[in-house]
Tab-separated table of C-alpha atoms in Angstrom:
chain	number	residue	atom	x	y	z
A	1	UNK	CA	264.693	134.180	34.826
A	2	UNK	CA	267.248	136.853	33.454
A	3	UNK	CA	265.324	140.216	32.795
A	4	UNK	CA	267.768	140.463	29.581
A	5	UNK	CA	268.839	137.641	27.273
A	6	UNK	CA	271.215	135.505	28.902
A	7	UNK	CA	273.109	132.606	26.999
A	8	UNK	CA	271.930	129.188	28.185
A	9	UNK	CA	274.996	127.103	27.882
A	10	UNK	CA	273.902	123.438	26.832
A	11	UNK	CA	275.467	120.467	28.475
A	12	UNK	CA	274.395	118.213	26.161
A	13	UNK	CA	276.318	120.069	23.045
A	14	UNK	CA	279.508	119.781	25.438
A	15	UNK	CA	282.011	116.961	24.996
A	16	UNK	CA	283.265	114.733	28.430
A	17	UNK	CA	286.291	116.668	29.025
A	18	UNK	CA	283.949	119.835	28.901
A	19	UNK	CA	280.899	117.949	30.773
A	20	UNK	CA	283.700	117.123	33.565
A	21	UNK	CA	284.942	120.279	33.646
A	22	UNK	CA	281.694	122.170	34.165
A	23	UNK	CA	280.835	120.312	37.146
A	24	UNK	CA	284.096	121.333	38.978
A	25	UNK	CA	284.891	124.696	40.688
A	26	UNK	CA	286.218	126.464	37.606
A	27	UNK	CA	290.013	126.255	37.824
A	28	UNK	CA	289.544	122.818	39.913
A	29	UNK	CA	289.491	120.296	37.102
A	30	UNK	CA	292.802	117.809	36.887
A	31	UNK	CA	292.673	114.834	34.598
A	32	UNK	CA	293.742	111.625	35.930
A	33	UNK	CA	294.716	109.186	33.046
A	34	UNK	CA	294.332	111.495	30.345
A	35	UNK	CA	294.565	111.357	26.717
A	36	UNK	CA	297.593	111.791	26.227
A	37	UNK	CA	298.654	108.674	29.011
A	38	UNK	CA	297.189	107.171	25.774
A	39	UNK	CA	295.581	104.190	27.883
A	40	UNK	CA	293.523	102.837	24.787
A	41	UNK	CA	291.295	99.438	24.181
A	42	UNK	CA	293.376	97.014	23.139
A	43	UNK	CA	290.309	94.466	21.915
A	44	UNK	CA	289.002	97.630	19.265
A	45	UNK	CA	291.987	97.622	17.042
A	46	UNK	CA	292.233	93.859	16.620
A	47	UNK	CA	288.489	94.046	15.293
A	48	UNK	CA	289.448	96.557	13.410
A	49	UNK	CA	288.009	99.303	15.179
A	50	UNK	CA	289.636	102.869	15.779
A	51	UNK	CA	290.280	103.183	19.664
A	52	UNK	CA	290.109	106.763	21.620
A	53	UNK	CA	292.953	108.068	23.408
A	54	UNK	CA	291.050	108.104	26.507
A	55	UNK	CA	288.484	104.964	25.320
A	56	UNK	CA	285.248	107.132	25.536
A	57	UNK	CA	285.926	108.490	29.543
A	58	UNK	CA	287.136	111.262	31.199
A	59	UNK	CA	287.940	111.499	35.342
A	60	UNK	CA	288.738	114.583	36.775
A	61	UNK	CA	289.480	115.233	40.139
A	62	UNK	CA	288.984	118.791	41.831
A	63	UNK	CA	286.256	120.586	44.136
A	64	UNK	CA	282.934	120.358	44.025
A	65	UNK	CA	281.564	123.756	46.710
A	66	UNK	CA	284.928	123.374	48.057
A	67	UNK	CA	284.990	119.999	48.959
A	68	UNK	CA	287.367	117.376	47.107
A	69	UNK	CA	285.484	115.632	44.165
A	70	UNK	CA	285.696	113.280	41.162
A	71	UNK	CA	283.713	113.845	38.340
A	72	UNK	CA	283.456	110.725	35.854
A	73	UNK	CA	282.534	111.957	32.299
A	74	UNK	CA	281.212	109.910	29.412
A	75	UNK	CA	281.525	110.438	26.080
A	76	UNK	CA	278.015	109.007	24.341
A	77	UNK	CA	279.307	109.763	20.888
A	78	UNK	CA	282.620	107.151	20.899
A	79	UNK	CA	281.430	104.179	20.285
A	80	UNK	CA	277.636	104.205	21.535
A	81	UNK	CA	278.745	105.016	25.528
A	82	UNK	CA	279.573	101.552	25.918
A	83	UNK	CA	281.626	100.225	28.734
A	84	UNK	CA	284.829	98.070	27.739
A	85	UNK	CA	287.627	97.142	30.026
A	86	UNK	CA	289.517	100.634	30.540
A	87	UNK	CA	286.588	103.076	30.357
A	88	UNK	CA	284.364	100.840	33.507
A	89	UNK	CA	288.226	100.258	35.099
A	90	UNK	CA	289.056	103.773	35.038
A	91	UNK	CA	285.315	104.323	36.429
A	92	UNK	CA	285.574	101.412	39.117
A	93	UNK	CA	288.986	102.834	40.416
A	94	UNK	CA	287.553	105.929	40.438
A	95	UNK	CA	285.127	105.579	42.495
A	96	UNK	CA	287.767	103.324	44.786
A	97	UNK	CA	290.048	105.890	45.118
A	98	UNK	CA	287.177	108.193	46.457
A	99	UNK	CA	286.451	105.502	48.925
A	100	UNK	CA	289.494	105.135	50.097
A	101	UNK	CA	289.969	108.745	50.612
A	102	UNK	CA	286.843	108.913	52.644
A	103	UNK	CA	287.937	105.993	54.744
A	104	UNK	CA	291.309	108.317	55.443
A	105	UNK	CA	289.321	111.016	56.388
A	106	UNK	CA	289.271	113.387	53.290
A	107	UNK	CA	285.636	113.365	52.523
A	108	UNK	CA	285.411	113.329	48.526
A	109	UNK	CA	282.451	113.390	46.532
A	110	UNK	CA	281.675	111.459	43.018
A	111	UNK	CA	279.313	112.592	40.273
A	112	UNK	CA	278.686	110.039	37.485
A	113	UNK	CA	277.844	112.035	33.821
A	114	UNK	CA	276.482	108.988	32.091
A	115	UNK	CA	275.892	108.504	28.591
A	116	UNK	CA	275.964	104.600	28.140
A	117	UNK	CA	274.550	102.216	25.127
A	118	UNK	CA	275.546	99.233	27.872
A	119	UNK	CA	278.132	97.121	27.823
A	120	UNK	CA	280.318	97.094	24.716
A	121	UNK	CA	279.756	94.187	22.972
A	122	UNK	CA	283.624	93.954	21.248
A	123	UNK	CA	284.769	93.796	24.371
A	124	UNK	CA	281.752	91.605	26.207
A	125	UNK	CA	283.131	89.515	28.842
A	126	UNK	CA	285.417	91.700	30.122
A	127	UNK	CA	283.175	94.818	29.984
A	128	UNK	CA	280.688	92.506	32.243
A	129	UNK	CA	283.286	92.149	34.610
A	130	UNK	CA	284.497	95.820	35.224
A	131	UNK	CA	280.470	96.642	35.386
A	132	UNK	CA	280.402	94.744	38.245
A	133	UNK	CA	283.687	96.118	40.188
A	134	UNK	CA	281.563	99.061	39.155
A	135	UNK	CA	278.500	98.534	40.855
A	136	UNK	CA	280.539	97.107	44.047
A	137	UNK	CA	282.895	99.831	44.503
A	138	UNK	CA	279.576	102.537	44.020
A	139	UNK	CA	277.980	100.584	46.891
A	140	UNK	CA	280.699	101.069	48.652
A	141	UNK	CA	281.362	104.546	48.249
A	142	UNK	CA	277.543	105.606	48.757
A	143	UNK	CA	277.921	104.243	52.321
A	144	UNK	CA	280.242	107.112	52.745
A	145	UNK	CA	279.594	109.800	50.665
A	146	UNK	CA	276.519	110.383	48.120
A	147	UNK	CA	277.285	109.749	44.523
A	148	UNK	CA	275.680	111.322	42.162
A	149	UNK	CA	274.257	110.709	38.361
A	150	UNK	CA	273.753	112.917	35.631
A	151	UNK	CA	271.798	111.953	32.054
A	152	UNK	CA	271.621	114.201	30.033
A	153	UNK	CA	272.289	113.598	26.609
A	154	UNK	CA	270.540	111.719	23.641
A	155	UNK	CA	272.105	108.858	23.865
A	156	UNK	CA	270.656	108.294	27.131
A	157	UNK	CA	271.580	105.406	29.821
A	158	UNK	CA	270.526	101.710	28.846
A	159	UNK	CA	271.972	98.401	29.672
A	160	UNK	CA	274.518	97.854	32.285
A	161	UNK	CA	274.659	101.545	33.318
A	162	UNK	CA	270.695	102.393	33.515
A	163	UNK	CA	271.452	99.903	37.392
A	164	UNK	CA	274.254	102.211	38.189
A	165	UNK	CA	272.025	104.991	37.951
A	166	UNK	CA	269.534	102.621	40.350
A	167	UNK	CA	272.127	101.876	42.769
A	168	UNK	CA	273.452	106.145	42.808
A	169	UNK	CA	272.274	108.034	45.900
A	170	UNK	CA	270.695	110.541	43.479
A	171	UNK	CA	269.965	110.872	39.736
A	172	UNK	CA	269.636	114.229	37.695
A	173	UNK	CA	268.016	113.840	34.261
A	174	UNK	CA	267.016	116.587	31.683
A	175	UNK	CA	263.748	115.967	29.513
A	176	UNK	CA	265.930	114.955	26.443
A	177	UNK	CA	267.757	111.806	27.983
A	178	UNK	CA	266.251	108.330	28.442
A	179	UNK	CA	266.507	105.674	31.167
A	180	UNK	CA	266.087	102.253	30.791
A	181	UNK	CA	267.019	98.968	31.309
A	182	UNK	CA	266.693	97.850	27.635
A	183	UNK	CA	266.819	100.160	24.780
A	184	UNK	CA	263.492	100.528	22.416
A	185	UNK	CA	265.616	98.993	19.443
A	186	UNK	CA	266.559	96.006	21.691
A	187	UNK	CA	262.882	95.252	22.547
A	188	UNK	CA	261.284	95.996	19.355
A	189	UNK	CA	263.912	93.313	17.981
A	190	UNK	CA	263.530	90.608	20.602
A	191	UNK	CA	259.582	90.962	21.240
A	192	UNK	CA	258.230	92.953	18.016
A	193	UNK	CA	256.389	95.181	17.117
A	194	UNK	CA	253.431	94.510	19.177
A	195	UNK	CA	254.941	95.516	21.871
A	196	UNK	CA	257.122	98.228	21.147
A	197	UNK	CA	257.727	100.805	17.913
A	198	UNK	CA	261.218	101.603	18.651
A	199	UNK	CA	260.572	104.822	15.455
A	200	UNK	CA	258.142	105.911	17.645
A	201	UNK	CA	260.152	108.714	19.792
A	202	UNK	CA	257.136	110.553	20.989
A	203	UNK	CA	256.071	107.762	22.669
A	204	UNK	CA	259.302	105.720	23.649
A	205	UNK	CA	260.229	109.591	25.308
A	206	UNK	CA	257.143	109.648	27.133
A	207	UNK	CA	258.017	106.169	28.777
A	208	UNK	CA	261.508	106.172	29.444
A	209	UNK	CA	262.234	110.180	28.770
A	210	UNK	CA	263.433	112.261	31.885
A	211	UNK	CA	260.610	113.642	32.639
A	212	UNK	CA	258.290	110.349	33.435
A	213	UNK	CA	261.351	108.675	34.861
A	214	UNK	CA	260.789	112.260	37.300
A	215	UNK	CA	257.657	111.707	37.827
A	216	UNK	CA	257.931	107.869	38.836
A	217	UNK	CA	260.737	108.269	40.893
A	218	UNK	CA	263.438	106.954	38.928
A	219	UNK	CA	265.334	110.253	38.785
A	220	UNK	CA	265.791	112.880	41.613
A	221	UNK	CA	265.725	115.841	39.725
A	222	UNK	CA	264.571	117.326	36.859
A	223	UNK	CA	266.758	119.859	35.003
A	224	UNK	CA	266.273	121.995	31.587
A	225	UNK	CA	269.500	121.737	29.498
A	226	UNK	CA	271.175	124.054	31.110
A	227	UNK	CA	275.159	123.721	32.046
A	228	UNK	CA	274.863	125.854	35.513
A	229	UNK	CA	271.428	124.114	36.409
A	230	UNK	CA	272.958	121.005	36.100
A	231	UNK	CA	276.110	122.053	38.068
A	232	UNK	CA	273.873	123.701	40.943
A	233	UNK	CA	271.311	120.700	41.090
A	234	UNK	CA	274.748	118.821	41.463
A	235	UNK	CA	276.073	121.202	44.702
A	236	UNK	CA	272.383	121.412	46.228
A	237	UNK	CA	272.338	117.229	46.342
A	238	UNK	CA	275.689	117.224	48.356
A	239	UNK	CA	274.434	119.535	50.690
A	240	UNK	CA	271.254	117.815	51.105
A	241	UNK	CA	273.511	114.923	51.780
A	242	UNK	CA	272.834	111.234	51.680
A	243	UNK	CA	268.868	110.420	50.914
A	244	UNK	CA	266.527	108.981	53.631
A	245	UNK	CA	266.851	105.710	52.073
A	246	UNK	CA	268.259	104.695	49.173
A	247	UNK	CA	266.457	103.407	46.251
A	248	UNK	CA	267.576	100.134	46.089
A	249	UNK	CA	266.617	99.432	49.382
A	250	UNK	CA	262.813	100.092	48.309
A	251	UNK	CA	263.230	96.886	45.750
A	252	UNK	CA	260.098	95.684	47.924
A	253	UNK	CA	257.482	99.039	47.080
A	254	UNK	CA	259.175	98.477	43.294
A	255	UNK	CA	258.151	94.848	43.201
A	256	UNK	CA	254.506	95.577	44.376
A	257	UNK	CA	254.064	98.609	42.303
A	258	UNK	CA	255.322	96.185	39.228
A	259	UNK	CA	253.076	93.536	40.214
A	260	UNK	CA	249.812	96.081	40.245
A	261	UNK	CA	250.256	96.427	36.827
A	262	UNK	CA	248.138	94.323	34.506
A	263	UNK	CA	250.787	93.437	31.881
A	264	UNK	CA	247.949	92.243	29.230
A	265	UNK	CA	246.938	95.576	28.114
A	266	UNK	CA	249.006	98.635	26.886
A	267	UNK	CA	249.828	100.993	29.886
A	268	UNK	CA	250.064	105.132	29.169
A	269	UNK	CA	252.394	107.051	30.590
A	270	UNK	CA	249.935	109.088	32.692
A	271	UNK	CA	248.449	105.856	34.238
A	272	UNK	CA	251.548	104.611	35.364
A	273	UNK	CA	252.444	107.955	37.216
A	274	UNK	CA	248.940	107.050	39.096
A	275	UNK	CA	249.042	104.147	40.273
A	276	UNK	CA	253.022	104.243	40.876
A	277	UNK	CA	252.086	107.480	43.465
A	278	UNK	CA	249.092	105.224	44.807
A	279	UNK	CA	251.472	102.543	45.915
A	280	UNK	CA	253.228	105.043	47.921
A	281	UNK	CA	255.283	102.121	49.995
B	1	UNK	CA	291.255	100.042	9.514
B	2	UNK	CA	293.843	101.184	8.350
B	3	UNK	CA	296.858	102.656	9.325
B	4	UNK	CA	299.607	105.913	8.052
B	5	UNK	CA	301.997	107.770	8.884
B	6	UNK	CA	303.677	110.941	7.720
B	7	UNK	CA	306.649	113.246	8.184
B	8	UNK	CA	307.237	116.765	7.591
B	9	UNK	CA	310.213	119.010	8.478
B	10	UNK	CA	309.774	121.798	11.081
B	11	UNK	CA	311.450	124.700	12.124
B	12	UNK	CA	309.381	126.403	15.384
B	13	UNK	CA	308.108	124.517	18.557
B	14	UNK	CA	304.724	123.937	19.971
B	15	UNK	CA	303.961	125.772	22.885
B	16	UNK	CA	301.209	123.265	24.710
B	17	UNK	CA	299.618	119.773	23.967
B	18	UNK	CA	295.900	119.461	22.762
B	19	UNK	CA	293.644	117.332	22.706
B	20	UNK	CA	290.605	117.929	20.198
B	21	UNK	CA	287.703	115.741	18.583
B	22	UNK	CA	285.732	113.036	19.538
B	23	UNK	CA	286.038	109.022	17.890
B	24	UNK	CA	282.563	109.305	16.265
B	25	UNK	CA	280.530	108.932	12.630
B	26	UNK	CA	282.299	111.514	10.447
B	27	UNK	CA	284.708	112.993	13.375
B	28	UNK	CA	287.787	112.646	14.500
B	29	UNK	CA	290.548	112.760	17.549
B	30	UNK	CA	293.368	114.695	17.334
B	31	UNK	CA	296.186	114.660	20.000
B	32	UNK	CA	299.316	117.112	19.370
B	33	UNK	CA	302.102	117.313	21.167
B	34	UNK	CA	305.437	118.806	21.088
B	35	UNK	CA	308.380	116.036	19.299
B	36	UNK	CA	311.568	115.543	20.503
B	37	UNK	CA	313.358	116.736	17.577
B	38	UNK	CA	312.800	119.205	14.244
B	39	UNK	CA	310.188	117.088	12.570
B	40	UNK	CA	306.560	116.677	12.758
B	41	UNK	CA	305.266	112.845	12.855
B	42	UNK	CA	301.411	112.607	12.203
B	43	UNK	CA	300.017	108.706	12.628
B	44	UNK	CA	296.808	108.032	11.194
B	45	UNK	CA	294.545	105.565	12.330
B	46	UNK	CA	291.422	105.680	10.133
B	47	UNK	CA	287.835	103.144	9.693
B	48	UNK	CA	287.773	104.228	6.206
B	49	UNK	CA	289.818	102.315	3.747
B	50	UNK	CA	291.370	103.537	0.488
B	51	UNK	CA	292.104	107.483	0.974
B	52	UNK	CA	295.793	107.482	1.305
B	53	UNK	CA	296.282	109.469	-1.388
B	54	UNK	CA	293.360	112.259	0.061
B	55	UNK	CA	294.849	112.012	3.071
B	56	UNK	CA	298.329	112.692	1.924
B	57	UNK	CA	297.125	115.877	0.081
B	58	UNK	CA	295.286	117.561	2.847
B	59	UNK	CA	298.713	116.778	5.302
B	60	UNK	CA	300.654	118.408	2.594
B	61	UNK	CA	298.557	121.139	2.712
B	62	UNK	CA	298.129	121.439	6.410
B	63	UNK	CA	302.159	121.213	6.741
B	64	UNK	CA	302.490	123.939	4.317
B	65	UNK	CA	301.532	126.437	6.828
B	66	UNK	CA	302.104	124.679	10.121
B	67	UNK	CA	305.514	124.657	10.627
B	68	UNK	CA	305.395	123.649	14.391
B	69	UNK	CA	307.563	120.331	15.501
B	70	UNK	CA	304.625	118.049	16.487
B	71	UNK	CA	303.463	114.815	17.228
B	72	UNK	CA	300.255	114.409	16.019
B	73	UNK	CA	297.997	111.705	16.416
B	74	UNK	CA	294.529	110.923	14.531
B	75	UNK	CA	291.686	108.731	15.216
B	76	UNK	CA	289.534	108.965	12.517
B	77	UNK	CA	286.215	107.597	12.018
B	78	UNK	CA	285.653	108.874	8.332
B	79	UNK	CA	285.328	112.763	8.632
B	80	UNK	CA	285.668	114.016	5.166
B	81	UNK	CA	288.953	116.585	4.250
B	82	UNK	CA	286.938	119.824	5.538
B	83	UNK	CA	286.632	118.441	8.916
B	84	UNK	CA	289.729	116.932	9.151
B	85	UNK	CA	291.640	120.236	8.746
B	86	UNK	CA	289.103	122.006	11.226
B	87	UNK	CA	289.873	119.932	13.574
B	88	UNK	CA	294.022	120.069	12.771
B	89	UNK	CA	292.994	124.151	12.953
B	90	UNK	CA	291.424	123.703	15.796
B	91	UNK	CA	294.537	121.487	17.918
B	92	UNK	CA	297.078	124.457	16.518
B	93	UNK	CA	294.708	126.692	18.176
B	94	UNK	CA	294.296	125.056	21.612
B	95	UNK	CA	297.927	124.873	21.446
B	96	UNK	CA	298.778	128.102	21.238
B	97	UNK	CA	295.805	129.439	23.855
């Protein structure tokens, strides 16, 4: 801590451009695809829906500690985060391209800022589609090179890109984003009230919030909203280099820590950190 | 949606593209960009229906002052008039940093 008062620069307050930006070397950042290549959705107008120039993602290439890196930046507030056909293609090439440049010998790192509602739903069947070149081309590229996920705004990381997250070498949260497979509005709606208040933030935070998703092992790191935290957690996970074993690969301790759990009564957030560390593989 | 477009005379160039705003509840995008010749084209892509007329007056206004030859291009998702011309204040700006 700074003896005087320092200005903590929020992340979360910053657009994608900015996010993407941040987490280059300053001076680094070069937009591939950019606004102004005006690369739109084409489904959103016909439904009568105003597109974005850049359809809710920014790439960036530059350095990341010197090394060649692509940052992938999503902007949570077009549109809910949600993945249509040029936002997950510009993501899926992305991390291609960074494969491919690996395989040629130029070692280049990805970091995924996510902000993601899921797939969106205008655009359903093709926005299925480019989530999976997504998840294959990150499985790829992991093989090579980390790649790494930051959440760290309110609109959190449901659906479609909560797995990318799973399937990322690393994740980085802060205590104000959420994880989860299904959102607390979708639940509530398809399995009522009993079983979830979706109103309820305190407690929808303390289940799916950054800070239990920390302490179960869904996320890597734990960071305060904080722009240069975020960027150092970011350099110190590269130069830790790939994880011991990747999370995916431990579907089998997930499966038996899942199955401990006695579904019939109402689990607490502290409880589950328990017996989650209990089952330890 | 629903769609404009405007035209304005202009007399002194833009020195860089910019690329403001964000496509969400009461924002909007603005891209500018130098035009080809010595007029300014603004085209208006908007959620809200009706405001023609509003939207008319505050590019009046705005191209009373701004007398730069751009291309400018809005994605709106109903920002009222005040935030509209913060964020046209705000491309000129970025342009000219």
């Amino acid at each position: 801590m700074s003896e005087t008062f320092q200005e903590q620069r929020s992340y979360i307050e910053m657009n994608a451009r900015q996010r993407a930006r941040q987490l280059l070397d300053p001076g680094t950042f070069h937009e591939l695809l950019g606004p102004f290549d005006r690369v739109e959705s084409v489904w959103l107008p016909k439904q009568d829906i105003v597109p974005q120039s850049d359809d809710g993602c920014v790439v960036a290439k530059g350095t990341i500690d010197g090394e060649p890196a692509v940052v992938i930046a999503m902007e949570g507030k077009f549109q809910g985060g949600s993945i249509g056909e040029v936002v997950g293609m510009k993501m899926a090439m992305a991390f291609h391209l960074a494969r491919k440049d690996n395989e040629k010998g130029i070692p280049t790192r990805a970091v995924l800022s996510l902000e993601s509602g899921g797939v969106r739903l205008q655009e359903a069947n093709i926005g299925e589609l480019v989530i999976a070149e997504i998840y294959s081309e990150l499985v790829a590229l992991r093989k090579h090179m980390p790649v790494v996920v930051v959440i760290a705004g309110n609109t959190g990381c449901f659906g479609g890109m909560s797995l990318a997250a799973g399937l990322s070498s690393y994740v980085i949260m802060t205590r104000q984003a959420r994880l989860s497979m299904n959102g607390p509005e979708v639940i509530e709606q398809e399995a009522g009230l009993e079983e979830i208040v979706a109103s309820d933030k305190p407690f929808v935070w303390s289940m799916c919030g950054g800070a239990q998703r920390y302490e179960t092992g869904a996320a890597d790191v734990l960071v305060e909203d904080d722009a240069d935290e975020i960027t150092n957690a970011v350099k110190e996970l590269f130069r830790k280099g790939q994880p011991k074993v990747q999370r995916t690969d431990q579907y089998e301790l997930y499966i038996k820590r899942i199955a401990a759990m006695d579904t019939s009564k109402q689990w607490m957030p502290e409880d589950i950190r328990k017996v989650w560390k209990e089952i330890a593989q | 949606m629903e769609t404009m477009n405007f035209e304005y005379p202009a007399s002194t160039e833009v020195p860089k593209r910019a690329c403001v705003g964000v496509v969400a509840s009461g924002d909007l995008e603005v891209l500018l960009q130098p035009s080809k010749d010595s007029k300014s084209r603004v085209t208006i892509q908007t959620s809200v229906l009706g405001f023609k007329d509003t939207w008319k007056s505050v590019m009046d206004w705005f191209f009373g002052q701004y007398t730069d030859a751009a291309d400018i291009v809005i994605h709106d998702a109903g920002a009222t008039p005040g935030t509209v011309v913060l964020r046209l204040q705000q491309a000129v700006e970025e342009s000219r940093s």
